[in-house]
Amino acid sequence: MTGTSFRLEDRPLRNAAPPNPGRRLDPRPGEVIDRSAPLSFTWNGRPAQGFEGDTIVSALAASGVRVFSRSLKYHRPRGLLTASFHDPGCLVQVDDEPNVRGAHRRVEAGMRVSAQNAWPSLRFDVKAANQLVGRFLGPGFYYKTFIAPERLWPAYESVLKRFAAGGRASAEPSHDSYDKRYAHVDVLVAGGGPAGMAAAVAAAAVGASVMLVEEEYELGGHLRWGGKRELDLLAEQRAAVDASPGIEVLTNSVVTARYDDNWMAVLQRSVFPGVRERLVKARATTVVVAAGLIERPYVFAGNDLPGVMLSTAARRLVNLWAVKPGTRAVVFSANAEGDAAAADLEDAGVEITRLVDARRGENIVRALAARHGAARRTGLSAVELGDGSIVECDLLVTAIGWTAPTSLLNMAGDRPVYDPTAARFRPGDGLPDSVFVTGGLLGDGTVDELVAHGSDVGRAAAARSDARSVRQDRSDRAAGADDDAGPARPAPLPVVPHPALFRSTTHGIVDYSEDVSSKDLIGAAHEGYESVELLKRFTTVTMGSAQGKLETVNAVAVLAEATGRTIGETGTTVWRPPYAPMSLGALAGRQFEPVRRSPMQGWHEAHGARPLVAGAWIRPDHYGDPEAEVRNVRTNVGIIDVTPLGKLDLRGPDVPLLLNLLYVNKWSKLAEGAVRYGVMCGDDGVVFDDGVTGHLGPDHYVMSTTSSGAEAVLNLVEHVLATDHPEWRIHVTPVVGDYASINVAGPDSRALLGRLAPELDLSPGAFAYMQVRSATIAGVTGCFTWRIGFTGELSYELHVPADRGLHVWEALLDTGRDLGCAPFGVEAQRIMRLEKGHLIVGQDSDGLTSAYAAGLDWLVKPDKTDFLGKPELAWVAERGGPTAQLVGLQPVDGTLVPPEGCQLVEGTTIVGRITSSRMSPTLGRSIGLGYVDRRLASAGTVVSVRLPDGTETPVTVMADLAHFDPEGRRLRA
Amino acid sequence: MILVPCPHCGPRNASEFRYLGEERARPDPVAATPPEWRQYLYRRTNPAGWTTETWHHSSGCRAFLTVERHTVTNEIRSCTVAGAHT
Ligand SMILES: [Zn+2]
């Protein structure tokens, strides 16, 4: 948000201060606050007080604060509605953390809490704002208002950004961290109410390992704000959980998703100090969902006024935090919870001016805002009842029914079904055998009945888990699924008839987070959005911070009403993960990126190497001056750490068969002691990898691959040997980590190596180009070295047992000091190979480059019976070759290096591209490699390069890929 | 995330495996016509139902497995070591 946007602290809400200590009640039997531990924090910059155990909002409510935010679109003041995690009006900013659930997060000493940004700003005259919003904030306004003309999209974007509800993300890195954990349990119980606790205890009693996950800070569910019977049961159940060593309890945690085979995502909040969130990935053999019920708001005019709240909110405020929610109350009740709320309020000294009983057909019509005094515009002052009478009050409590949070069941494949008797959606019959339901989510009952059912389900879940584990441990475990194993599912809980109440005779808010009213929904339905999924996307109903938990069923009911269908016919939206919001930090978890380092990497870093990240490896890019490194190799001798090169040790009599299949060239007659360059293609004829393979001894070969291709080549080799040719007698072992690899390159490399390997005959006749020898180097036995020339110089690649790599590296530098021996990095190597015209797979080839296009015609042997890619390459040859050809390129202006990726053009036609380009220190001019259309590939043709600034410059197609020593005299020296 | 019942390692997370797709036979590289070869390279039946595919336990025992999986329910009804029958 920009500096011009509104912050609530600019103009404190009228009722934000002074604190009103009179709202804190005398101690309550089930209260969760510690009155011996008062603490101070700030609210919009002003001091505020609470007790340990208070939520941010309960502490503020105890001080008389009634308004915690402004609504998204209409800028209406919002107060407490549910006094729980999902309370849509209680999102606040805490220090640098935005979107904190203020009705859930416990207050801490020193917290700086502020209301979040709203738009339009409070500085705006509210009347003017209402007129403005009335013009274009109707249903679907996102789609209707901001379409045309396109040139105004940037302006629309800045407006839309202001609609994004939320606080300020800090530009600074957070001091807190996030973590991840894996868990394996027999039974995971989602929900720590009476049924969930009973299920956990019963499952643990028969030996199951149990994870019990509770969204709130304490186990107990609705027992916590109940009467004596509930509190006694709560104590009993908590003691049973504590006495069960097999139960791990995660509080302030929520099961956010269920994926295949009960892969459960559990978000654990405030795990340790400094760890804000932890994502627990739990594999549970069986899952018990005991998520309870969520109370549903009633739709009527003024239903979002501060002072209108749900019965559970009133009971929680009174019984958990000892906060008096008002002084004069009207209670609208359709069930026992509403009656209990009325009793609690009376007990707390709130005057119940009217109990409106929905079961007797009584109704409420609208909530009226105060017109005068301190509560003006921000609070409730009276309620208009169905009989036309108006009752003054500052608190209206509604208890009109429930929503079953079936999300986890939906994610397991079940579809909820509307039950008109219970007036709520209930679980269907589509659950897999490994997922169980119990508690209020499933049906109704006394707390004792819920506990009994929970116990039955817990035992069944443990037994099913046991049966599945036994099956998985049998020797024939993979032979097939056998999910019938295990005991039957306990009979479901029955339901108690409940009045069906959704909307009164007036219109009110359905989605508090998105500011969507019943009138908006009916209008959208009349515009043709009659499917609930379309209605959701058009009006954004259920898409706000509560994510449908409060508003989905009301939205469905209003849509049903508008379209003349039943709720069952209208259906509901599909709940998708995550059930509860989670931060990106929790998804990312702890930074964990394994890095591969050669045994010499520490030396490189100590000697000024500039790091290059290459796949999993970290390598020296250069040591300060790559061009000087090139000149040193060309005139003296240099050494480079090439440990990341892929290396496969191949043994067995049939290795030549494998090489013949993998490489496009011939391998049957590779003599012992010889090395050959090979290119691998896929069966589509596209170049896949390249490298040299050496014949080290009888039935013993070492294959090298590119660094980035090492893993893929190993997979390919293993696949061929395991499935296509299990009859071949070949052992393959990846040995990248076994060797440190050093390339010694330059005219003096023979002299240098001779000093360290005196027993090795290095004379050109005895150890020729493309040969391999076993060797003892600098006293290290078990080395081998091959003479190859990627840089174009006389060079020996040494492969040394990894633990002796640093020793040999340092010995080369010490011994070669008088020869000018110096290290060189990847950049110098890339320059030299480009001077020599050697391609790099992936740099000078892409996913469409055939071996022919890459200039490897000399290598491909179509007369072999088979090799990977053979048919495709044969057809390329039949068509007369590839359409484009890799060629050497030199800009006419030798001082100019066209960036890699530049296109070659002929007028407005693309005729090729540059794949590699550098300034050559050896030639003193720019050089490159690239693809051009075949008709332009002959030497001397001049083509234009389109540079990034749009200008063009001519480049000449060269006769050779090699710009330097095309005859290869140096590397054969 | 589904569990793949590796015959060597037991049920393991799918993230330990590399998925190689539907099992398919490589035609004779000499006799195959271009359409036959391209069918092998690019065409998959991709059924909504039972399919036979290859999985590589790359972060486990490194076996190549022939898996019969239902693409709608993700149920795996058989999982054997590929090529083991020969
Ligand atoms: Zn395995």
mmCIF file with all atom_site columns, N, CA and C in Angstrom, chain A residues 34-75:
data_model
loop_
_atom_site.group_PDB
_atom_site.id
_atom_site.type_symbol
_atom_site.label_atom_id
_atom_site.label_alt_id
_atom_site.label_comp_id
_atom_site.label_asym_id
_atom_site.label_entity_id
_atom_site.label_seq_id
_atom_site.pdbx_PDB_ins_code
_atom_site.Cartn_x
_atom_site.Cartn_y
_atom_site.Cartn_z
_atom_site.occupancy
_atom_site.B_iso_or_equiv
_atom_site.pdbx_formal_charge
_atom_site.auth_seq_id
_atom_site.auth_comp_id
_atom_site.auth_asym_id
_atom_site.auth_atom_id
_atom_site.pdbx_PDB_model_num
ATOM 1   N N  . ASP A 1 34 ? -5.534  -15.574 32.583 1.00 0.00 ? 34 ASP A N  1
ATOM 2   C CA . ASP A 1 34 ? -4.803  -15.646 33.845 1.00 0.00 ? 34 ASP A CA 1
ATOM 3   C C  . ASP A 1 34 ? -4.779  -14.244 34.438 1.00 0.00 ? 34 ASP A C  1
ATOM 4   N N  . ARG A 1 35 ? -5.649  -14.020 35.432 1.00 0.00 ? 35 ARG A N  1
ATOM 5   C CA . ARG A 1 35 ? -5.801  -12.660 35.965 1.00 0.00 ? 35 ARG A CA 1
ATOM 6   C C  . ARG A 1 35 ? -4.579  -12.200 36.741 1.00 0.00 ? 35 ARG A C  1
ATOM 7   N N  . SER A 1 36 ? -3.682  -13.158 37.043 1.00 0.00 ? 36 SER A N  1
ATOM 8   C CA . SER A 1 36 ? -2.472  -12.752 37.744 1.00 0.00 ? 36 SER A CA 1
ATOM 9   C C  . SER A 1 36 ? -1.399  -12.285 36.759 1.00 0.00 ? 36 SER A C  1
ATOM 10  N N  . ALA A 1 37 ? -1.730  -12.384 35.447 1.00 0.00 ? 37 ALA A N  1
ATOM 11  C CA . ALA A 1 37 ? -0.718  -12.024 34.445 1.00 0.00 ? 37 ALA A CA 1
ATOM 12  C C  . ALA A 1 37 ? -1.265  -10.965 33.489 1.00 0.00 ? 37 ALA A C  1
ATOM 13  N N  . PRO A 1 38 ? -1.399  -9.724  33.969 1.00 0.00 ? 38 PRO A N  1
ATOM 14  C CA . PRO A 1 38 ? -1.851  -8.664  33.064 1.00 0.00 ? 38 PRO A CA 1
ATOM 15  C C  . PRO A 1 38 ? -0.737  -8.304  32.084 1.00 0.00 ? 38 PRO A C  1
ATOM 16  N N  . LEU A 1 39 ? -1.117  -7.853  30.908 1.00 0.00 ? 39 LEU A N  1
ATOM 17  C CA . LEU A 1 39 ? -0.086  -7.422  29.960 1.00 0.00 ? 39 LEU A CA 1
ATOM 18  C C  . LEU A 1 39 ? -0.586  -6.241  29.144 1.00 0.00 ? 39 LEU A C  1
ATOM 19  N N  . SER A 1 40 ? 0.400   -5.485  28.647 1.00 0.00 ? 40 SER A N  1
ATOM 20  C CA . SER A 1 40 ? 0.084   -4.263  27.915 1.00 0.00 ? 40 SER A CA 1
ATOM 21  C C  . SER A 1 40 ? 0.490   -4.401  26.469 1.00 0.00 ? 40 SER A C  1
ATOM 22  N N  . PHE A 1 41 ? -0.333  -3.838  25.606 1.00 0.00 ? 41 PHE A N  1
ATOM 23  C CA . PHE A 1 41 ? -0.002  -3.793  24.180 1.00 0.00 ? 41 PHE A CA 1
ATOM 24  C C  . PHE A 1 41 ? -0.576  -2.490  23.632 1.00 0.00 ? 41 PHE A C  1
ATOM 25  N N  . THR A 1 42 ? -0.467  -2.277  22.333 1.00 0.00 ? 42 THR A N  1
ATOM 26  C CA . THR A 1 42 ? -1.065  -1.052  21.808 1.00 0.00 ? 42 THR A CA 1
ATOM 27  C C  . THR A 1 42 ? -2.052  -1.393  20.706 1.00 0.00 ? 42 THR A C  1
ATOM 28  N N  . TRP A 1 43 ? -3.080  -0.578  20.617 1.00 0.00 ? 43 TRP A N  1
ATOM 29  C CA . TRP A 1 43 ? -4.110  -0.697  19.580 1.00 0.00 ? 43 TRP A CA 1
ATOM 30  C C  . TRP A 1 43 ? -4.168  0.642   18.860 1.00 0.00 ? 43 TRP A C  1
ATOM 31  N N  . ASN A 1 44 ? -3.807  0.641   17.603 1.00 0.00 ? 44 ASN A N  1
ATOM 32  C CA . ASN A 1 44 ? -3.733  1.866   16.817 1.00 0.00 ? 44 ASN A CA 1
ATOM 33  C C  . ASN A 1 44 ? -2.898  2.934   17.521 1.00 0.00 ? 44 ASN A C  1
ATOM 34  N N  . GLY A 1 45 ? -1.820  2.487   18.143 1.00 0.00 ? 45 GLY A N  1
ATOM 35  C CA . GLY A 1 45 ? -0.882  3.411   18.768 1.00 0.00 ? 45 GLY A CA 1
ATOM 36  C C  . GLY A 1 45 ? -1.221  3.799   20.188 1.00 0.00 ? 45 GLY A C  1
ATOM 37  N N  . ARG A 1 46 ? -2.398  3.398   20.681 1.00 0.00 ? 46 ARG A N  1
ATOM 38  C CA . ARG A 1 46 ? -2.759  3.758   22.056 1.00 0.00 ? 46 ARG A CA 1
ATOM 39  C C  . ARG A 1 46 ? -2.583  2.552   22.973 1.00 0.00 ? 46 ARG A C  1
ATOM 40  N N  . PRO A 1 47 ? -2.248  2.821   24.235 1.00 0.00 ? 47 PRO A N  1
ATOM 41  C CA . PRO A 1 47 ? -2.050  1.699   25.155 1.00 0.00 ? 47 PRO A CA 1
ATOM 42  C C  . PRO A 1 47 ? -3.337  0.906   25.376 1.00 0.00 ? 47 PRO A C  1
ATOM 43  N N  . ALA A 1 48 ? -3.178  -0.396  25.503 1.00 0.00 ? 48 ALA A N  1
ATOM 44  C CA . ALA A 1 48 ? -4.322  -1.268  25.786 1.00 0.00 ? 48 ALA A CA 1
ATOM 45  C C  . ALA A 1 48 ? -3.850  -2.354  26.732 1.00 0.00 ? 48 ALA A C  1
ATOM 46  N N  . GLN A 1 49 ? -4.817  -2.946  27.473 1.00 0.00 ? 49 GLN A N  1
ATOM 47  C CA . GLN A 1 49 ? -4.463  -3.972  28.451 1.00 0.00 ? 49 GLN A CA 1
ATOM 48  C C  . GLN A 1 49 ? -5.259  -5.249  28.222 1.00 0.00 ? 49 GLN A C  1
ATOM 49  N N  . GLY A 1 50 ? -4.669  -6.337  28.665 1.00 0.00 ? 50 GLY A N  1
ATOM 50  C CA . GLY A 1 50 ? -5.380  -7.606  28.641 1.00 0.00 ? 50 GLY A CA 1
ATOM 51  C C  . GLY A 1 50 ? -4.731  -8.532  29.644 1.00 0.00 ? 50 GLY A C  1
ATOM 52  N N  . PHE A 1 51 ? -5.178  -9.784  29.626 1.00 0.00 ? 51 PHE A N  1
ATOM 53  C CA . PHE A 1 51 ? -4.557  -10.802 30.474 1.00 0.00 ? 51 PHE A CA 1
ATOM 54  C C  . PHE A 1 51 ? -3.984  -11.888 29.578 1.00 0.00 ? 51 PHE A C  1
ATOM 55  N N  . GLU A 1 52 ? -3.046  -12.620 30.125 1.00 0.00 ? 52 GLU A N  1
ATOM 56  C CA . GLU A 1 52 ? -2.558  -13.792 29.420 1.00 0.00 ? 52 GLU A CA 1
ATOM 57  C C  . GLU A 1 52 ? -3.747  -14.725 29.172 1.00 0.00 ? 52 GLU A C  1
ATOM 58  N N  . GLY A 1 53 ? -3.858  -15.225 27.963 1.00 0.00 ? 53 GLY A N  1
ATOM 59  C CA . GLY A 1 53 ? -5.001  -16.074 27.614 1.00 0.00 ? 53 GLY A CA 1
ATOM 60  C C  . GLY A 1 53 ? -6.051  -15.330 26.811 1.00 0.00 ? 53 GLY A C  1
ATOM 61  N N  . ASP A 1 54 ? -6.005  -14.000 26.858 1.00 0.00 ? 54 ASP A N  1
ATOM 62  C CA . ASP A 1 54 ? -6.905  -13.201 26.028 1.00 0.00 ? 54 ASP A CA 1
ATOM 63  C C  . ASP A 1 54 ? -6.504  -13.314 24.569 1.00 0.00 ? 54 ASP A C  1
ATOM 64  N N  . THR A 1 55 ? -7.483  -13.249 23.672 1.00 0.00 ? 55 THR A N  1
ATOM 65  C CA . THR A 1 55 ? -7.139  -12.969 22.290 1.00 0.00 ? 55 THR A CA 1
ATOM 66  C C  . THR A 1 55 ? -7.012  -11.455 22.156 1.00 0.00 ? 55 THR A C  1
ATOM 67  N N  . ILE A 1 56 ? -6.458  -11.027 21.031 1.00 0.00 ? 56 ILE A N  1
ATOM 68  C CA . ILE A 1 56 ? -6.347  -9.587  20.800 1.00 0.00 ? 56 ILE A CA 1
ATOM 69  C C  . ILE A 1 56 ? -7.727  -8.953  20.938 1.00 0.00 ? 56 ILE A C  1
ATOM 70  N N  . VAL A 1 57 ? -8.711  -9.597  20.323 1.00 0.00 ? 57 VAL A N  1
ATOM 71  C CA . VAL A 1 57 ? -10.046 -9.017  20.273 1.00 0.00 ? 57 VAL A CA 1
ATOM 72  C C  . VAL A 1 57 ? -10.754 -9.117  21.623 1.00 0.00 ? 57 VAL A C  1
ATOM 73  N N  . SER A 1 58 ? -10.539 -10.220 22.377 1.00 0.00 ? 58 SER A N  1
ATOM 74  C CA . SER A 1 58 ? -11.214 -10.300 23.678 1.00 0.00 ? 58 SER A CA 1
ATOM 75  C C  . SER A 1 58 ? -10.664 -9.245  24.625 1.00 0.00 ? 58 SER A C  1
ATOM 76  N N  . ALA A 1 59 ? -9.351  -9.004  24.529 1.00 0.00 ? 59 ALA A N  1
ATOM 77  C CA . ALA A 1 59 ? -8.764  -7.969  25.384 1.00 0.00 ? 59 ALA A CA 1
ATOM 78  C C  . ALA A 1 59 ? -9.334  -6.600  25.029 1.00 0.00 ? 59 ALA A C  1
ATOM 79  N N  . LEU A 1 60 ? -9.458  -6.334  23.737 1.00 0.00 ? 60 LEU A N  1
ATOM 80  C CA . LEU A 1 60 ? -9.985  -5.039  23.316 1.00 0.00 ? 60 LEU A CA 1
ATOM 81  C C  . LEU A 1 60 ? -11.471 -4.929  23.657 1.00 0.00 ? 60 LEU A C  1
ATOM 82  N N  . ALA A 1 61 ? -12.201 -6.039  23.464 1.00 0.00 ? 61 ALA A N  1
ATOM 83  C CA . ALA A 1 61 ? -13.637 -6.016  23.770 1.00 0.00 ? 61 ALA A CA 1
ATOM 84  C C  . ALA A 1 61 ? -13.840 -5.766  25.262 1.00 0.00 ? 61 ALA A C  1
ATOM 85  N N  . ALA A 1 62 ? -12.937 -6.314  26.076 1.00 0.00 ? 62 ALA A N  1
ATOM 86  C CA . ALA A 1 62 ? -13.044 -6.090  27.519 1.00 0.00 ? 62 ALA A CA 1
ATOM 87  C C  . ALA A 1 62 ? -12.808 -4.628  27.864 1.00 0.00 ? 62 ALA A C  1
ATOM 88  N N  . SER A 1 63 ? -12.134 -3.903  26.960 1.00 0.00 ? 63 SER A N  1
ATOM 89  C CA . SER A 1 63 ? -11.915 -2.469  27.168 1.00 0.00 ? 63 SER A CA 1
ATOM 90  C C  . SER A 1 63 ? -12.994 -1.638  26.498 1.00 0.00 ? 63 SER A C  1
ATOM 91  N N  . GLY A 1 64 ? -13.971 -2.296  25.909 1.00 0.00 ? 64 GLY A N  1
ATOM 92  C CA . GLY A 1 64 ? -15.075 -1.563  25.316 1.00 0.00 ? 64 GLY A CA 1
ATOM 93  C C  . GLY A 1 64 ? -14.960 -1.307  23.830 1.00 0.00 ? 64 GLY A C  1
ATOM 94  N N  . VAL A 1 65 ? -13.913 -1.818  23.175 1.00 0.00 ? 65 VAL A N  1
ATOM 95  C CA . VAL A 1 65 ? -13.807 -1.633  21.727 1.00 0.00 ? 65 VAL A CA 1
ATOM 96  C C  . VAL A 1 65 ? -14.875 -2.469  21.038 1.00 0.00 ? 65 VAL A C  1
ATOM 97  N N  . ARG A 1 66 ? -15.592 -1.868  20.101 1.00 0.00 ? 66 ARG A N  1
ATOM 98  C CA . ARG A 1 66 ? -16.646 -2.615  19.403 1.00 0.00 ? 66 ARG A CA 1
ATOM 99  C C  . ARG A 1 66 ? -16.364 -2.750  17.915 1.00 0.00 ? 66 ARG A C  1
ATOM 100 N N  . VAL A 1 67 ? -15.523 -1.849  17.379 1.00 0.00 ? 67 VAL A N  1
ATOM 101 C CA . VAL A 1 67 ? -15.281 -1.868  15.934 1.00 0.00 ? 67 VAL A CA 1
ATOM 102 C C  . VAL A 1 67 ? -13.817 -2.232  15.690 1.00 0.00 ? 67 VAL A C  1
ATOM 103 N N  . PHE A 1 68 ? -13.587 -3.257  14.856 1.00 0.00 ? 68 PHE A N  1
ATOM 104 C CA . PHE A 1 68 ? -12.213 -3.736  14.634 1.00 0.00 ? 68 PHE A CA 1
ATOM 105 C C  . PHE A 1 68 ? -11.734 -3.540  13.197 1.00 0.00 ? 68 PHE A C  1
ATOM 106 N N  . SER A 1 69 ? -12.676 -3.256  12.293 1.00 0.00 ? 69 SER A N  1
ATOM 107 C CA . SER A 1 69 ? -12.257 -3.053  10.902 1.00 0.00 ? 69 SER A CA 1
ATOM 108 C C  . SER A 1 69 ? -13.370 -2.344  10.153 1.00 0.00 ? 69 SER A C  1
ATOM 109 N N  . ARG A 1 70 ? -13.043 -2.002  8.913  1.00 0.00 ? 70 ARG A N  1
ATOM 110 C CA . ARG A 1 70 ? -14.053 -1.477  7.998  1.00 0.00 ? 70 ARG A CA 1
ATOM 111 C C  . ARG A 1 70 ? -14.236 -2.494  6.889  1.00 0.00 ? 70 ARG A C  1
ATOM 112 N N  . SER A 1 71 ? -15.441 -2.599  6.392  1.00 0.00 ? 71 SER A N  1
ATOM 113 C CA . SER A 1 71 ? -15.689 -3.652  5.407  1.00 0.00 ? 71 SER A CA 1
ATOM 114 C C  . SER A 1 71 ? -15.065 -3.308  4.067  1.00 0.00 ? 71 SER A C  1
ATOM 115 N N  . LEU A 1 72 ? -14.890 -4.331  3.261  1.00 0.00 ? 72 LEU A N  1
ATOM 116 C CA . LEU A 1 72 ? -14.104 -4.242  2.037  1.00 0.00 ? 72 LEU A CA 1
ATOM 117 C C  . LEU A 1 72 ? -14.653 -3.218  1.049  1.00 0.00 ? 72 LEU A C  1
ATOM 118 N N  . LYS A 1 73 ? -15.911 -3.332  0.701  1.00 0.00 ? 73 LYS A N  1
ATOM 119 C CA . LYS A 1 73 ? -16.430 -2.477  -0.368 1.00 0.00 ? 73 LYS A CA 1
ATOM 120 C C  . LYS A 1 73 ? -17.207 -1.279  0.166  1.00 0.00 ? 73 LYS A C  1
ATOM 121 N N  . TYR A 1 74 ? -18.073 -1.535  1.144  1.00 0.00 ? 74 TYR A N  1
ATOM 122 C CA . TYR A 1 74 ? -18.993 -0.473  1.562  1.00 0.00 ? 74 TYR A CA 1
ATOM 123 C C  . TYR A 1 74 ? -18.520 0.280   2.778  1.00 0.00 ? 74 TYR A C  1
ATOM 124 N N  . HIS A 1 75 ? -17.326 -0.118  3.271  1.00 0.00 ? 75 HIS A N  1
ATOM 125 C CA . HIS A 1 75 ? -16.714 0.691   4.296  1.00 0.00 ? 75 HIS A CA 1
ATOM 126 C C  . HIS A 1 75 ? -17.563 0.740   5.560  1.00 0.00 ? 75 HIS A C  1
#
